[in-house]
PDB file of C-alpha atoms and ligand atoms in Angstrom:
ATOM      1  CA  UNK A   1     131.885 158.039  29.633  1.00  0.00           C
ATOM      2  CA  UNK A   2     133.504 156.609  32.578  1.00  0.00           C
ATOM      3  CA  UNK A   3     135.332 159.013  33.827  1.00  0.00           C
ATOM      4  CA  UNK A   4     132.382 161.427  33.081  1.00  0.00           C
ATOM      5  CA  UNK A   5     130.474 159.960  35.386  1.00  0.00           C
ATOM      6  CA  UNK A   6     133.439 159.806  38.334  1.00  0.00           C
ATOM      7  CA  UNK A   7     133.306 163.958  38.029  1.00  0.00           C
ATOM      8  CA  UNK A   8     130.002 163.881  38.412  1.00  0.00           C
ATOM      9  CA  UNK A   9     130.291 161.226  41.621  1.00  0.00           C
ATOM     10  CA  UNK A  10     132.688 163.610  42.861  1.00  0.00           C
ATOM     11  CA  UNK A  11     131.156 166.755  42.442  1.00  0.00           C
ATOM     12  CA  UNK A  12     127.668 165.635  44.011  1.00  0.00           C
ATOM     13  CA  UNK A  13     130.353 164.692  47.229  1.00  0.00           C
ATOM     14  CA  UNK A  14     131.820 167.760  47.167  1.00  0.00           C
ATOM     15  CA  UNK A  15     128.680 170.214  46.785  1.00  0.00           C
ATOM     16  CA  UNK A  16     126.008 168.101  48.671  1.00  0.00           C
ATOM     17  CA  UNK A  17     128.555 166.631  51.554  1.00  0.00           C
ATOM     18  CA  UNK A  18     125.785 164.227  51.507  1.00  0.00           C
ATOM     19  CA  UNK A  19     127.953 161.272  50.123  1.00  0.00           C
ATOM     20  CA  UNK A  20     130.779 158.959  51.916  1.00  0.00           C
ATOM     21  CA  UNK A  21     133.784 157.778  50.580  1.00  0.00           C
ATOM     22  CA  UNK A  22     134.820 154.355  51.598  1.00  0.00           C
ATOM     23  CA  UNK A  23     138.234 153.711  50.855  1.00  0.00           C
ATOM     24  CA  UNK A  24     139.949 150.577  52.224  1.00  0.00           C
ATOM     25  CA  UNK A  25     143.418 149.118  53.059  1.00  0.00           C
ATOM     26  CA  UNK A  26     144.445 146.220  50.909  1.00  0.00           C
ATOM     27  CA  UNK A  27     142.650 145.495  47.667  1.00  0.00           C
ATOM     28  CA  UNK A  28     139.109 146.883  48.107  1.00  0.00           C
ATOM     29  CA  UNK A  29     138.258 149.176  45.364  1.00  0.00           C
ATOM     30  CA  UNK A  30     136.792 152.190  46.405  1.00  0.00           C
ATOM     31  CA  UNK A  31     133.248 153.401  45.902  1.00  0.00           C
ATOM     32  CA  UNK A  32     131.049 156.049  46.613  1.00  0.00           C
ATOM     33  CA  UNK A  33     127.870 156.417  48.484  1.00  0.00           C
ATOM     34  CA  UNK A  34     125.499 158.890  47.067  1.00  0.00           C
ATOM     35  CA  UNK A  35     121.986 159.299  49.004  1.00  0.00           C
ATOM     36  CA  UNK A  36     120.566 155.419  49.432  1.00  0.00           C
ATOM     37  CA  UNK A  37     123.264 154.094  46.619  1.00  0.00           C
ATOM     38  CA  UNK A  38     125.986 153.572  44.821  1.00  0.00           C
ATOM     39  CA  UNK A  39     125.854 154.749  41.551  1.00  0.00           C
ATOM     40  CA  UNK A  40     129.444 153.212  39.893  1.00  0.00           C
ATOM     41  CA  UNK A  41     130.120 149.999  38.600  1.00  0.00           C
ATOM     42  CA  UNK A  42     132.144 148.267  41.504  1.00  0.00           C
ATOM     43  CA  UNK A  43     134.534 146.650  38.890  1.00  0.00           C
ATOM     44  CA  UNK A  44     133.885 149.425  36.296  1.00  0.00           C
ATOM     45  CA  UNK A  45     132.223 147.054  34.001  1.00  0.00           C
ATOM     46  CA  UNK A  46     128.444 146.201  34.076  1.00  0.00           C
ATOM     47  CA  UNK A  47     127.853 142.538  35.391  1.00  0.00           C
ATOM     48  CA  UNK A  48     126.203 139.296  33.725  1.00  0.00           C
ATOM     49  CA  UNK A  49     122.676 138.590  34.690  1.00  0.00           C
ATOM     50  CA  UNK A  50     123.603 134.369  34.459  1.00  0.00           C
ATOM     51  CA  UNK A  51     126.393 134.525  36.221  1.00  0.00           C
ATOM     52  CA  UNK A  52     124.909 136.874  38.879  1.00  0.00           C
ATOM     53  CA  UNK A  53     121.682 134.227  39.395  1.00  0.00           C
ATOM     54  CA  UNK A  54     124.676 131.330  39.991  1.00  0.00           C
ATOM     55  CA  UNK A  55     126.475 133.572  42.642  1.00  0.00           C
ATOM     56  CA  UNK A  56     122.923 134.534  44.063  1.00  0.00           C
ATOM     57  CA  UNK A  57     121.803 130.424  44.671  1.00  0.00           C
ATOM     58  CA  UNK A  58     125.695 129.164  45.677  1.00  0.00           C
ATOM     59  CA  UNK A  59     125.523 128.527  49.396  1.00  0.00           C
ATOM     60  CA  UNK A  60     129.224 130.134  49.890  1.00  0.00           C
ATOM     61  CA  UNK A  61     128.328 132.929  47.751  1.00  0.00           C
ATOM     62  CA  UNK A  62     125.398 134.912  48.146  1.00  0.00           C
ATOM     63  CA  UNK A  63     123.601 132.100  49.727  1.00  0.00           C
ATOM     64  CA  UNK A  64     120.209 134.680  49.291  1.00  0.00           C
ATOM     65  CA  UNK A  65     117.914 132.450  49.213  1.00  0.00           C
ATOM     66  CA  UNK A  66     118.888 131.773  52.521  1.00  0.00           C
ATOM     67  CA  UNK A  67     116.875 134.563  53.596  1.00  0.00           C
ATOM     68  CA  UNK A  68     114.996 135.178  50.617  1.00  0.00           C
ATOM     69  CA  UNK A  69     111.900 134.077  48.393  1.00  0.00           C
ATOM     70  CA  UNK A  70     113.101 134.427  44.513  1.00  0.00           C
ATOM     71  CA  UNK A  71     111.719 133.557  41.357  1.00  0.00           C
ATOM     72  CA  UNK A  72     114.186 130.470  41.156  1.00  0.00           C
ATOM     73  CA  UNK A  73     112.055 127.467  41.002  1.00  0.00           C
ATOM     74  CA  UNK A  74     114.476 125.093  40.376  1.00  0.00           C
ATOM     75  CA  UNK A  75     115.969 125.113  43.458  1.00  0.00           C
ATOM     76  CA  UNK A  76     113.801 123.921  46.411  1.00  0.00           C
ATOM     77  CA  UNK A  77     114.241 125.772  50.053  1.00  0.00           C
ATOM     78  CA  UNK A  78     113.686 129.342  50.032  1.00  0.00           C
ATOM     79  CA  UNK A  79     114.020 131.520  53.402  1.00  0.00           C
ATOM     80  CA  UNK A  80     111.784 134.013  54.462  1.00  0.00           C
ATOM     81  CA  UNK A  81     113.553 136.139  56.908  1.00  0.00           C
ATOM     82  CA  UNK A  82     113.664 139.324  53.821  1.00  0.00           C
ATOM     83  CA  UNK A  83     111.279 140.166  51.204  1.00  0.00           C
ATOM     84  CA  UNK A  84     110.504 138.399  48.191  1.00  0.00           C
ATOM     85  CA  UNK A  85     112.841 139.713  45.412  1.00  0.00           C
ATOM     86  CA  UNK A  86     110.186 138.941  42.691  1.00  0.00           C
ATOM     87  CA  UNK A  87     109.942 142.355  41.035  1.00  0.00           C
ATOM     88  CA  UNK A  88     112.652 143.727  43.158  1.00  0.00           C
ATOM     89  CA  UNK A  89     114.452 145.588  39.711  1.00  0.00           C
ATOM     90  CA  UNK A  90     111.069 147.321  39.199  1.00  0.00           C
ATOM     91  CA  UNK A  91     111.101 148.523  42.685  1.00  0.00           C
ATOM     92  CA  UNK A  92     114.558 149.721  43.364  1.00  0.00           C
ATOM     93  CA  UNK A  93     117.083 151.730  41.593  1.00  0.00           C
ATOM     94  CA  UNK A  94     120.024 149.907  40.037  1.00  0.00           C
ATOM     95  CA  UNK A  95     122.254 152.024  42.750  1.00  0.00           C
ATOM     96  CA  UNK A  96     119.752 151.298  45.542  1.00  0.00           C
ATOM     97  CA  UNK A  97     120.674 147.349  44.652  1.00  0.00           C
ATOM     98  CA  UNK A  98     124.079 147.864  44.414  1.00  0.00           C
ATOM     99  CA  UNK A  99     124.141 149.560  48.027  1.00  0.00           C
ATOM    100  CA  UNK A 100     122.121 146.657  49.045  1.00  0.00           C
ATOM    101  CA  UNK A 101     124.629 143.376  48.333  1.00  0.00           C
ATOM    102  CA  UNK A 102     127.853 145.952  49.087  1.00  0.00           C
ATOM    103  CA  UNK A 103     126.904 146.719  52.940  1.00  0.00           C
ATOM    104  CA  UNK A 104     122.937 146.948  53.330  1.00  0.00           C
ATOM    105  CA  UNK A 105     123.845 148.351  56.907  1.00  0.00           C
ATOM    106  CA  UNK A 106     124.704 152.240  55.134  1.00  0.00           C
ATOM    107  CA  UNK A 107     120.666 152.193  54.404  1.00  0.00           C
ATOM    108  CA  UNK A 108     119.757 149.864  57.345  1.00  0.00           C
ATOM    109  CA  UNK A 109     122.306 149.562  60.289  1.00  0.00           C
ATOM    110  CA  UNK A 110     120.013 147.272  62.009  1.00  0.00           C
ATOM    111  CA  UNK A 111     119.339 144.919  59.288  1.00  0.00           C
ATOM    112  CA  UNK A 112     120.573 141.331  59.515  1.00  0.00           C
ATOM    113  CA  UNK A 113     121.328 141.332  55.683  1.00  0.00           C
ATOM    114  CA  UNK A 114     125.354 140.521  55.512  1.00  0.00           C
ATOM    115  CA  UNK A 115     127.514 143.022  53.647  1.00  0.00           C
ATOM    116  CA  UNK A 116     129.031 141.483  51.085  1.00  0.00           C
ATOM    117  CA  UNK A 117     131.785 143.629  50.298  1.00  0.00           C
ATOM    118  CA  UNK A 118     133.590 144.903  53.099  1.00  0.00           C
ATOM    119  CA  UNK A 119     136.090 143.331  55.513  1.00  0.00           C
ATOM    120  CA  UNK A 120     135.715 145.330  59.109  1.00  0.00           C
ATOM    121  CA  UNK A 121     133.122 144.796  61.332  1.00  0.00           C
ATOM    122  CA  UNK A 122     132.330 140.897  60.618  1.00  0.00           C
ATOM    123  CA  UNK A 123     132.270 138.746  63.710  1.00  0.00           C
ATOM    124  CA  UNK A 124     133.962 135.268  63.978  1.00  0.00           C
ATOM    125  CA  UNK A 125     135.303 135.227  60.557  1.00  0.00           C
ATOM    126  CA  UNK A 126     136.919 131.588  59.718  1.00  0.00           C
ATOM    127  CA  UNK A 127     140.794 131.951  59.215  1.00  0.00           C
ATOM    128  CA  UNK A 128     140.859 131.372  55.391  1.00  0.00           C
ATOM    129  CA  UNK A 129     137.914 134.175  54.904  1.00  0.00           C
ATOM    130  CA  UNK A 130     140.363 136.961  57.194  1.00  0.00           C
ATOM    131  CA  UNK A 131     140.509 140.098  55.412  1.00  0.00           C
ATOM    132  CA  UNK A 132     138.440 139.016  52.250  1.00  0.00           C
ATOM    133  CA  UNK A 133     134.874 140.091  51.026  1.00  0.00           C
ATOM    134  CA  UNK A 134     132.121 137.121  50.361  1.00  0.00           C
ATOM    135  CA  UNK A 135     131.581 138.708  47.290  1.00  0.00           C
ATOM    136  CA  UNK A 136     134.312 140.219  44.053  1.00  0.00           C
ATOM    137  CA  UNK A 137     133.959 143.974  42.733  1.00  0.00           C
ATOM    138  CA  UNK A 138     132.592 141.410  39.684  1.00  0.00           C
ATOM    139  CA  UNK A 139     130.327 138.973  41.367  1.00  0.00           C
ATOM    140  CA  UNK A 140     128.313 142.305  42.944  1.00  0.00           C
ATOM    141  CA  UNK A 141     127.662 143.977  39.291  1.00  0.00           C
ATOM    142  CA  UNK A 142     126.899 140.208  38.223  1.00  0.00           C
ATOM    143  CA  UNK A 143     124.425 140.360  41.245  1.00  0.00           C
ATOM    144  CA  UNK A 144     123.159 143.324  40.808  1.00  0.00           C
ATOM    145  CA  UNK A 145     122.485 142.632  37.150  1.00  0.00           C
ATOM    146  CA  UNK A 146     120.602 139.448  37.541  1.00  0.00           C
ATOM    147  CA  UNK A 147     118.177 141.364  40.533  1.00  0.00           C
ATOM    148  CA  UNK A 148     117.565 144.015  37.856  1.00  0.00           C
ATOM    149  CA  UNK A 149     116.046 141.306  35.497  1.00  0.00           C
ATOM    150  CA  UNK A 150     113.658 140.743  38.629  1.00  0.00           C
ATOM    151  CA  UNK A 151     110.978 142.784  36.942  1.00  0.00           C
ATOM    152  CA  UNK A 152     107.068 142.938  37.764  1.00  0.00           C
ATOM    153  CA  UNK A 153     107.162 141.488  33.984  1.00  0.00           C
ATOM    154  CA  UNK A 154     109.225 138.605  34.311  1.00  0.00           C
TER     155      UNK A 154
HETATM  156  C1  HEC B 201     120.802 136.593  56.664  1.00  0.00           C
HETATM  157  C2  HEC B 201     119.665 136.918  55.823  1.00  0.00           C
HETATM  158  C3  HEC B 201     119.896 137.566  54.459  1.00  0.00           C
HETATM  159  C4  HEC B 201     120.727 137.161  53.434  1.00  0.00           C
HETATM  160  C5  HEC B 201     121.686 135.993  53.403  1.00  0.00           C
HETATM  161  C6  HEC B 201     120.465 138.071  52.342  1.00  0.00           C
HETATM  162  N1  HEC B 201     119.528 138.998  52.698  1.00  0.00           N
HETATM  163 FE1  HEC B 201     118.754 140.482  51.527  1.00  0.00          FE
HETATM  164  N2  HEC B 201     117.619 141.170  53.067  1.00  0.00           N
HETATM  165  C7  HEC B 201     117.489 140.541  54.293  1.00  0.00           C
HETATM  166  C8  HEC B 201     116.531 141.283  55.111  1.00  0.00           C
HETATM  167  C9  HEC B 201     116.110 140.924  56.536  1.00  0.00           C
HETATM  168  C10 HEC B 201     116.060 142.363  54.315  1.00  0.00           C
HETATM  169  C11 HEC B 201     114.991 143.407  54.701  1.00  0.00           C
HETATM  170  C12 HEC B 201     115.488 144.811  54.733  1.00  0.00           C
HETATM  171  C13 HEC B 201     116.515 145.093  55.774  1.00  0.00           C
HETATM  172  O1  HEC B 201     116.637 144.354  56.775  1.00  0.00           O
HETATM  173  O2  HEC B 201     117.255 146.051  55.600  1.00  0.00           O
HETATM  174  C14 HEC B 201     116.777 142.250  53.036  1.00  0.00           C
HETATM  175  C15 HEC B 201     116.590 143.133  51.976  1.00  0.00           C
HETATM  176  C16 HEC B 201     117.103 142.939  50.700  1.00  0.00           C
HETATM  177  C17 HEC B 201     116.816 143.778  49.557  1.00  0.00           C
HETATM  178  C18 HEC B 201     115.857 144.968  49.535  1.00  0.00           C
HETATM  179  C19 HEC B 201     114.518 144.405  49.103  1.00  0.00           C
HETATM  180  C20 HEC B 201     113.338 145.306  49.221  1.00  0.00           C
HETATM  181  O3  HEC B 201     112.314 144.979  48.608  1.00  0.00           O
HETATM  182  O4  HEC B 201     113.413 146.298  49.952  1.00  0.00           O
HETATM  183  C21 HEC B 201     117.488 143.261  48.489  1.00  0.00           C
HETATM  184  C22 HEC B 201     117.512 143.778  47.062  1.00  0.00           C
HETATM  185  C23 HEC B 201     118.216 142.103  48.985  1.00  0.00           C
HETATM  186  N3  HEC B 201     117.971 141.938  50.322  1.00  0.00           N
HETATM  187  C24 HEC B 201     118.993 141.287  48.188  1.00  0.00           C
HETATM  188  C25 HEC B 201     119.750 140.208  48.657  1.00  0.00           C
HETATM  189  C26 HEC B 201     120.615 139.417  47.820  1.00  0.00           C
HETATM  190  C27 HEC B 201     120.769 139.577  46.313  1.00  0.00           C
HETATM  191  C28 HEC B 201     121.222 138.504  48.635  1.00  0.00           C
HETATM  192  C29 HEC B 201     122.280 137.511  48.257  1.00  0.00           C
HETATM  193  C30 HEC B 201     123.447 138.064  47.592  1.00  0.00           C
HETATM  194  C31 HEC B 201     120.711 138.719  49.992  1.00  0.00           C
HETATM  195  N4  HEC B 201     119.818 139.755  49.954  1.00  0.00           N
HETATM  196  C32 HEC B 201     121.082 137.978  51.100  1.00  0.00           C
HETATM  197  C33 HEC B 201     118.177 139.425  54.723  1.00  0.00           C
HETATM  198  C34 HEC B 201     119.143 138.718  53.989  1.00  0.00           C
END
């Protein structure tokens, strides 16, 4: 099934040209960019909808609602720099959101949204975050799977 759906990542690359490949040094997996997303699992495993809401509120996590309204009511300061992510799973595709939390600047390379998985490119990093992503291969599916529970229903 997996590897099914590799071929077919790397066929659309090599037919369309339309897709980048981002391999890194060290111990970034790689992934593929096809039009606006990324259609693989990051950690080749879907992620966990709790665990994805935890990373989304943690401050040295995700730290979204930083920036963002979300159907969390429990906590108390929401930011209002991005859109509300109420109903954001009806809106976007589940590789669209992926795309998003991995480096929103491929779809948007003016946005102030931080990538959360990639290294390069990240200005005054503290020492002890040098080289490392905010985010696991795991705790972006986990993301990813909580935002898709963000439906108009819910
Ligand atoms: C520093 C502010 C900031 C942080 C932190 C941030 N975002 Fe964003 N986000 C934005 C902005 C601004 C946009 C608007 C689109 C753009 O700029 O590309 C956005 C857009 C989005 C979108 C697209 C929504 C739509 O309706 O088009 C999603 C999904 C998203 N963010 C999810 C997240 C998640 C999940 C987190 C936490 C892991 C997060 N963001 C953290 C600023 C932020």
């Amino acid at each position: 099934m997996r590897s099914k759906a590799i071929t077919c990542a790397l066929v659309v690359l090599g037919l369309a040209g339309a897709a980048a490949s981002d391999a890194r040094a060290g111990d970034l997996v790689e992934f593929f960019v096809v039009g606006n997303g990324i259609p693989e699992y990051l950690s080749g495993q879907p992620g966990d909808p709790e665990r994805g809401r935890a990373v989304a509120i943690q401050r040295k996590k995700g730290n979204c609602l930083a920036c963002h309204k979300m159907p969390i009511p429990d906590q108390q300061y929401h930011g209002e720099v991005g859109p509300d992510l109420a109903g954001v799973g009806s809106r976007m595709p589940e590789s669209e959101l992926r795309l998003r939390i991995v480096n929103p600047k491929i779809a948007n390379p003016a946005t102030m949204m931080p990538a959360f998985y990639r290294v390069d490119g990240l200005h005054r990093v503290g020492k002890a975050f040098q080289g490392k992503t905010i985010l696991t291969p795991q705790e972006v599916e986990d993301v990813v799977a909580y935002l898709k529970t963000l439906t108009d229903d819910t």
